[in-house]
Coordinates of C-alpha atoms in Angstrom, one line a residue:
X275 CA -0.7 -8.4 22.2
X276 CA -2.2 -11.3 20.1
X277 CA 0.2 -13.8 21.2
X278 CA 0.2 -12.9 25.0
X279 CA -1.3 -15.7 27.1
X280 CA -2.9 -14.3 30.1
X281 CA -3.0 -17.8 31.8
X282 CA 0.8 -18.1 31.5
X283 CA 1.2 -14.7 32.9
X284 CA -0.7 -15.8 35.9
X285 CA 1.2 -18.9 36.1
X286 CA -2.3 -21.1 36.1
X287 CA -3.7 -23.6 33.8
X288 CA -7.4 -23.7 33.2
X289 CA -8.8 -27.1 33.5
X290 CA -11.9 -28.7 31.5
X291 CA -14.0 -28.7 34.5
X292 CA -13.5 -25.1 35.2
X293 CA -11.0 -25.3 37.9
X294 CA -7.4 -24.1 37.8
X295 CA -4.1 -25.6 38.3
X296 CA -1.9 -23.0 39.9
X297 CA 1.7 -23.7 38.9
X298 CA 3.4 -21.4 41.7
X299 CA 3.7 -22.4 45.3
X300 CA 4.1 -19.1 47.3
X301 CA 6.0 -19.2 50.6
X302 CA 4.0 -19.7 53.8
X303 CA 4.7 -18.5 57.5
X304 CA 2.8 -20.3 60.4
X305 CA 1.3 -18.1 62.9
X306 CA 3.2 -17.6 66.3
X307 CA 0.4 -19.2 68.2
X308 CA -1.7 -18.3 71.3
X309 CA 1.0 -16.7 73.5
X310 CA 1.2 -13.7 75.4
X311 CA 4.7 -12.7 74.5
X312 CA 7.7 -13.8 72.3
X313 CA 11.1 -12.4 72.7
X314 CA 11.7 -9.9 69.7
X315 CA 8.2 -10.6 68.4
X316 CA 6.3 -7.2 68.2
X317 CA 3.1 -9.0 67.0
X318 CA 1.6 -12.3 67.9
X319 CA -0.8 -14.2 65.8
X320 CA -3.2 -17.4 65.8
X321 CA -5.5 -19.2 63.3
X322 CA -8.9 -20.0 64.0
X323 CA -11.4 -21.9 61.7
X324 CA -14.4 -19.9 60.4
X325 CA -16.5 -22.5 58.6
X326 CA -15.0 -25.9 58.5
X327 CA -17.2 -27.0 55.4
X328 CA -16.1 -24.0 53.2
X329 CA -12.4 -24.6 54.5
X330 CA -12.4 -20.7 55.5
X331 CA -10.4 -19.6 58.5
X332 CA -8.7 -16.4 59.9
X333 CA -5.6 -15.3 61.2
X334 CA -5.8 -13.0 64.1
X335 CA -3.1 -10.6 64.9
X336 CA -2.3 -8.4 68.0
X337 CA 0.5 -6.5 69.3
X338 CA 2.3 -8.3 71.9
X339 CA 3.3 -5.8 74.3
X340 CA -0.2 -4.9 75.7
X341 CA -0.6 -5.9 79.5
X342 CA -4.3 -7.3 79.9
X343 CA -4.5 -6.3 83.5
X344 CA -3.9 -2.6 82.7
X345 CA -7.6 -1.2 82.4
X346 CA -6.3 2.2 81.6
X347 CA -5.1 1.2 78.1
X348 CA -7.6 2.2 75.5
X349 CA -8.9 -0.7 73.6
X350 CA -7.5 -1.2 70.0
X351 CA -9.4 -1.0 66.8
X352 CA -10.2 -4.0 64.8
X353 CA -9.3 -4.2 61.1
X354 CA -10.8 -7.0 59.0
X355 CA -8.4 -7.6 56.2
X356 CA -8.9 -9.0 52.6
X357 CA -5.9 -9.8 50.7
X358 CA -5.0 -9.3 47.1
X359 CA -4.5 -12.0 44.5
X360 CA -7.0 -11.2 41.6
X361 CA -9.6 -13.5 43.1
X362 CA -7.5 -16.7 42.1
X363 CA -4.2 -16.4 44.2
X364 CA -2.7 -16.2 47.6
X365 CA -3.9 -17.1 51.2
X366 CA -3.7 -15.4 54.5
X367 CA -0.8 -17.8 55.4
X368 CA 1.4 -16.5 52.7
X369 CA 4.6 -14.9 53.9
X370 CA 4.1 -11.7 52.1
X371 CA 0.8 -11.1 53.4
X372 CA 1.5 -12.3 56.9
X373 CA 4.1 -9.8 57.2
X374 CA 2.1 -7.2 55.9
X375 CA -0.4 -7.9 58.6
X376 CA 2.2 -8.1 61.4
X377 CA 3.3 -4.6 60.0
X378 CA 0.1 -3.3 60.0
X379 CA -0.9 -4.5 63.7
X380 CA 2.2 -3.3 65.1
X381 CA 2.2 0.0 63.3
X382 CA -1.4 1.0 63.6
X383 CA -1.7 -0.8 67.0
X384 CA -4.8 -2.7 65.9
X385 CA -6.3 -6.2 66.2
X386 CA -5.9 -7.4 62.4
X387 CA -8.6 -10.4 61.3
X388 CA -7.0 -11.7 57.9
X389 CA -9.8 -13.4 56.3
X390 CA -8.8 -16.7 54.4
X391 CA -11.7 -16.4 51.9
X392 CA -12.4 -18.8 48.9
X393 CA -10.8 -18.5 45.7
X394 CA -12.3 -18.2 42.2
X395 CA -13.0 -20.0 39.8
X396 CA -13.8 -22.9 41.9
X397 CA -16.0 -20.5 44.2
X398 CA -17.4 -17.7 41.9
X399 CA -18.5 -14.3 43.3
X400 CA -20.4 -13.6 45.7
X401 CA -18.9 -16.4 47.6
X402 CA -16.0 -14.2 48.7
X403 CA -18.5 -11.6 50.0
X404 CA -20.1 -14.3 52.3
X405 CA -16.9 -15.4 53.5
X406 CA -16.3 -11.6 54.5
X407 CA -19.6 -11.7 56.3
X408 CA -19.0 -14.7 58.1
X409 CA -16.0 -13.1 59.5
X410 CA -17.8 -10.0 60.7
X411 CA -20.7 -12.2 62.2
X412 CA -18.0 -14.3 63.9
X413 CA -16.5 -11.2 65.5
X414 CA -20.0 -10.1 66.6
X415 CA -20.4 -13.6 68.2
X416 CA -17.1 -13.1 70.2
X417 CA -18.5 -9.8 71.4
X418 CA -21.7 -11.3 72.5
X419 CA -20.1 -14.2 74.5
X420 CA -18.5 -12.6 77.7
X421 CA -17.3 -16.0 78.9
X422 CA -16.1 -18.1 75.9
X423 CA -15.6 -15.4 73.3
X424 CA -12.0 -15.1 71.8
X425 CA -9.9 -13.6 74.4
X426 CA -7.6 -11.4 72.3
X427 CA -10.9 -9.7 71.0
X428 CA -12.5 -9.5 74.2
X429 CA -9.5 -8.0 76.1
X430 CA -8.0 -5.9 73.6
X431 CA -10.6 -5.3 70.8
X432 CA -12.9 -2.1 70.5
X433 CA -15.8 -3.6 69.0
X434 CA -17.2 -0.2 68.3
X435 CA -14.2 0.6 66.1
X436 CA -14.3 -2.0 63.3
X437 CA -13.0 -1.2 59.8
X438 CA -13.1 -3.2 56.6
X439 CA -9.7 -3.2 54.7
X440 CA -9.2 -4.9 51.3
X441 CA -6.2 -4.6 48.8
X442 CA -6.8 -4.9 45.0
X443 CA -9.6 -7.8 44.8
X444 CA -9.9 -7.3 48.7
X445 CA -10.8 -3.8 48.1
X446 CA -13.8 -5.0 46.1
X447 CA -14.7 -7.4 48.6
X448 CA -14.5 -4.5 51.4
X449 CA -17.0 -2.6 49.5
X450 CA -19.4 -5.3 48.4
X451 CA -19.6 -7.1 51.7
X452 CA -20.1 -3.5 53.6
X453 CA -23.2 -3.1 51.3
X454 CA -24.5 -6.6 52.2
X455 CA -23.9 -5.9 55.8
X456 CA -26.4 -3.1 55.8
X457 CA -29.0 -5.9 56.0
X458 CA -27.5 -7.7 58.8
X459 CA -27.8 -7.0 62.4
X460 CA -24.1 -6.8 63.8
X461 CA -24.5 -4.8 66.9
X462 CA -22.5 -4.3 69.2
X463 CA -20.0 -4.2 66.3
X464 CA -19.7 -1.0 64.4
X465 CA -18.0 -0.6 61.0
X466 CA -16.3 2.9 61.4
X467 CA -14.9 2.9 57.9
X468 CA -13.9 1.1 54.7
X469 CA -10.5 1.2 53.4
X470 CA -10.0 0.2 49.8
X471 CA -6.2 0.0 48.6
X472 CA -6.1 0.0 44.6
X473 CA -9.7 -1.7 44.6
X474 CA -10.2 -4.0 41.7
X475 CA -13.3 -2.7 39.8
X476 CA -14.2 -3.1 36.1
X477 CA -16.7 -2.7 33.2
X478 CA -17.4 -3.5 29.8
X479 CA -16.6 0.1 28.5
X480 CA -12.7 0.7 28.5
X481 CA -11.4 3.5 30.4
X482 CA -8.6 6.0 29.1
X483 CA -6.1 4.6 31.7
X484 CA -7.0 0.8 30.7
X485 CA -6.3 1.8 27.1
X486 CA -3.2 3.6 27.9
X487 CA -1.7 0.8 30.2
X488 CA -3.0 -2.0 28.3
X489 CA 0.2 -3.7 28.1
X490 CA 1.4 -3.0 31.5
X491 CA 4.2 -5.2 32.7
X492 CA 2.4 -6.4 35.8
X493 CA -1.4 -5.9 35.2
X494 CA -1.8 -5.9 31.5
X495 CA -5.6 -5.5 30.1
X496 CA -5.8 -9.3 29.1
X497 CA -5.0 -10.4 32.4
X498 CA -7.5 -8.3 34.0
X499 CA -10.0 -9.5 31.8
X500 CA -9.2 -13.2 32.5
X501 CA -9.5 -12.6 36.1
X502 CA -13.1 -11.1 35.8
X503 CA -14.0 -14.1 33.6
X504 CA -12.9 -16.4 36.3
X505 CA -14.5 -14.5 39.2
X506 CA -17.8 -13.4 38.0
X507 CA -21.1 -15.6 38.2
X508 CA -21.8 -17.6 35.1
X509 CA -23.7 -15.7 32.4
X510 CA -22.8 -12.3 33.7
X511 CA -20.7 -9.7 32.1
X512 CA -18.4 -6.9 33.4
X513 CA -21.3 -4.7 34.0
X514 CA -22.4 -7.0 36.7
X515 CA -22.6 -4.8 40.0
X516 CA -19.9 -7.2 41.6
X517 CA -17.5 -5.6 38.9
X518 CA -18.9 -2.3 38.0
X519 CA -20.1 -0.2 41.1
X520 CA -21.0 2.5 38.6
X521 CA -24.0 0.8 37.0
X522 CA -27.4 1.8 38.2
X523 CA -29.7 -0.4 40.2
X524 CA -31.5 -0.6 43.5
X525 CA -28.1 -1.4 45.4
X526 CA -27.1 2.4 44.5
X527 CA -29.8 3.3 47.4
X528 CA -27.5 1.4 49.8
X529 CA -24.4 3.2 49.0
X530 CA -25.9 6.4 50.6
X531 CA -25.7 4.4 54.0
X532 CA -22.1 3.5 54.0
X533 CA -19.7 5.0 56.5
X534 CA -16.5 6.7 55.8
X535 CA -14.2 5.5 53.0
X536 CA -10.5 5.9 52.3
X537 CA -9.4 4.9 48.7
X538 CA -5.9 4.7 47.8
X539 CA -4.4 4.6 44.2
X540 CA -1.5 5.1 42.1
X541 CA -1.3 6.8 38.5
X542 CA 0.3 4.0 36.7
X543 CA -2.3 1.4 37.7
X544 CA -4.7 0.6 34.7
X545 CA -7.3 0.7 37.1
X546 CA -6.9 4.5 38.3
X547 CA -9.7 6.0 36.1
X548 CA -12.1 3.4 37.5
X549 CA -11.0 4.2 41.2
X550 CA -11.2 7.9 40.6
X551 CA -14.6 7.5 39.0
X552 CA -15.7 5.6 42.0
X553 CA -14.5 8.2 44.5
X554 CA -16.4 10.8 42.6
X555 CA -19.7 8.6 42.7
X556 CA -19.2 7.9 46.5
X557 CA -19.0 11.8 47.1
X558 CA -21.9 12.3 44.8
X559 CA -23.9 10.0 47.1
X560 CA -23.0 11.9 50.2
X561 CA -20.4 9.6 51.4
X562 CA -17.3 11.1 53.3
X563 CA -14.3 10.1 51.3
X564 CA -10.5 10.5 51.8
X565 CA -8.8 10.0 48.5
X566 CA -5.1 9.2 48.4
X567 CA -3.9 9.2 44.7
X568 CA -0.3 9.4 43.5
X569 CA 0.5 10.2 40.0
X570 CA 3.6 8.1 40.3
X571 CA 3.2 4.1 40.9
X572 CA 1.8 1.0 39.7
X573 CA -0.9 -1.7 40.8
X574 CA 0.9 -3.5 43.7
X575 CA 3.8 -1.1 44.0
X576 CA 3.4 -1.3 47.8
X577 CA 4.5 -5.2 47.7
X578 CA 8.0 -3.8 46.2
X579 CA 8.3 -0.5 47.6
X580 CA 8.8 -0.4 51.3
X581 CA 8.4 3.6 51.2
X582 CA 5.0 3.1 49.4
X583 CA 3.9 0.6 52.1
X584 CA 4.9 2.9 54.9
X585 CA 3.0 5.6 53.3
X586 CA 0.0 3.5 52.9
X587 CA 0.1 2.6 56.6
X588 CA 0.2 6.1 57.5
X589 CA -2.6 6.9 55.6
X590 CA -4.6 4.1 57.2
X591 CA -3.4 5.5 60.9
X592 CA -4.8 9.0 60.0
X593 CA -8.1 7.3 58.9
X594 CA -8.4 5.2 61.9

């Protein structure tokens, strides 16, 4: 492990000014555009600016075959989605993420709001949490504007059935932004649940699964350490509450006020012990939690295993 270079594993170069040079270009897919129907297209999508100064935006997805003039059709849940990428990689426009959101919208029958949040280390935590909050407040504004509000949300979205859903670091964003939203007035929106798929948490003390899987092919421990070094605020360590939800502090009282949670994890993930401890902490605080843990599988297995991806989609359908 002494010769292992986590930056090389991540295909990035850390510059002297603290920014990253990202050596990989991931394929992207454009949104379909603001159209009602496209032949053979189960889901349509469009991009909307969230904050031009921050260069944040959202990609909005909806099933295409839903006639707007049929008032008997029940409105759709709204899933606010935060992608994976270890804080430093990926975009809502990346093909892998775009196709995942297409699948989610089509199979769950939901409006999906994929958030293009700022990346670390150029933007340290909690920037990503505030981008998540911006997305929720934007949806709130659409609900309040009966004239100029976003048409897809007004016609098809059920503002009383919103869910925060994140994968890996996105799961961390979903959890921490949910805590921050408790201090905001978001009515008529209602967050009905938080979905955390293989959430990325950490801590100074090593867990048994981290030690056992320290040289994991995809997510080795030195890489996890570097990702936290890049993401956490200057001068903090991995027992900061953004990283370690198990630490004590005033924020723990807020956890009791969270709604339902769904936590998904796999036994071959170095993070599995933290995820299971996290579930136990939520239960202890009185939160209704559905835990879906599989002994087999690794961090990000759903990206390469379509059966696992389908299983996760089914978990979400049952939860919603």
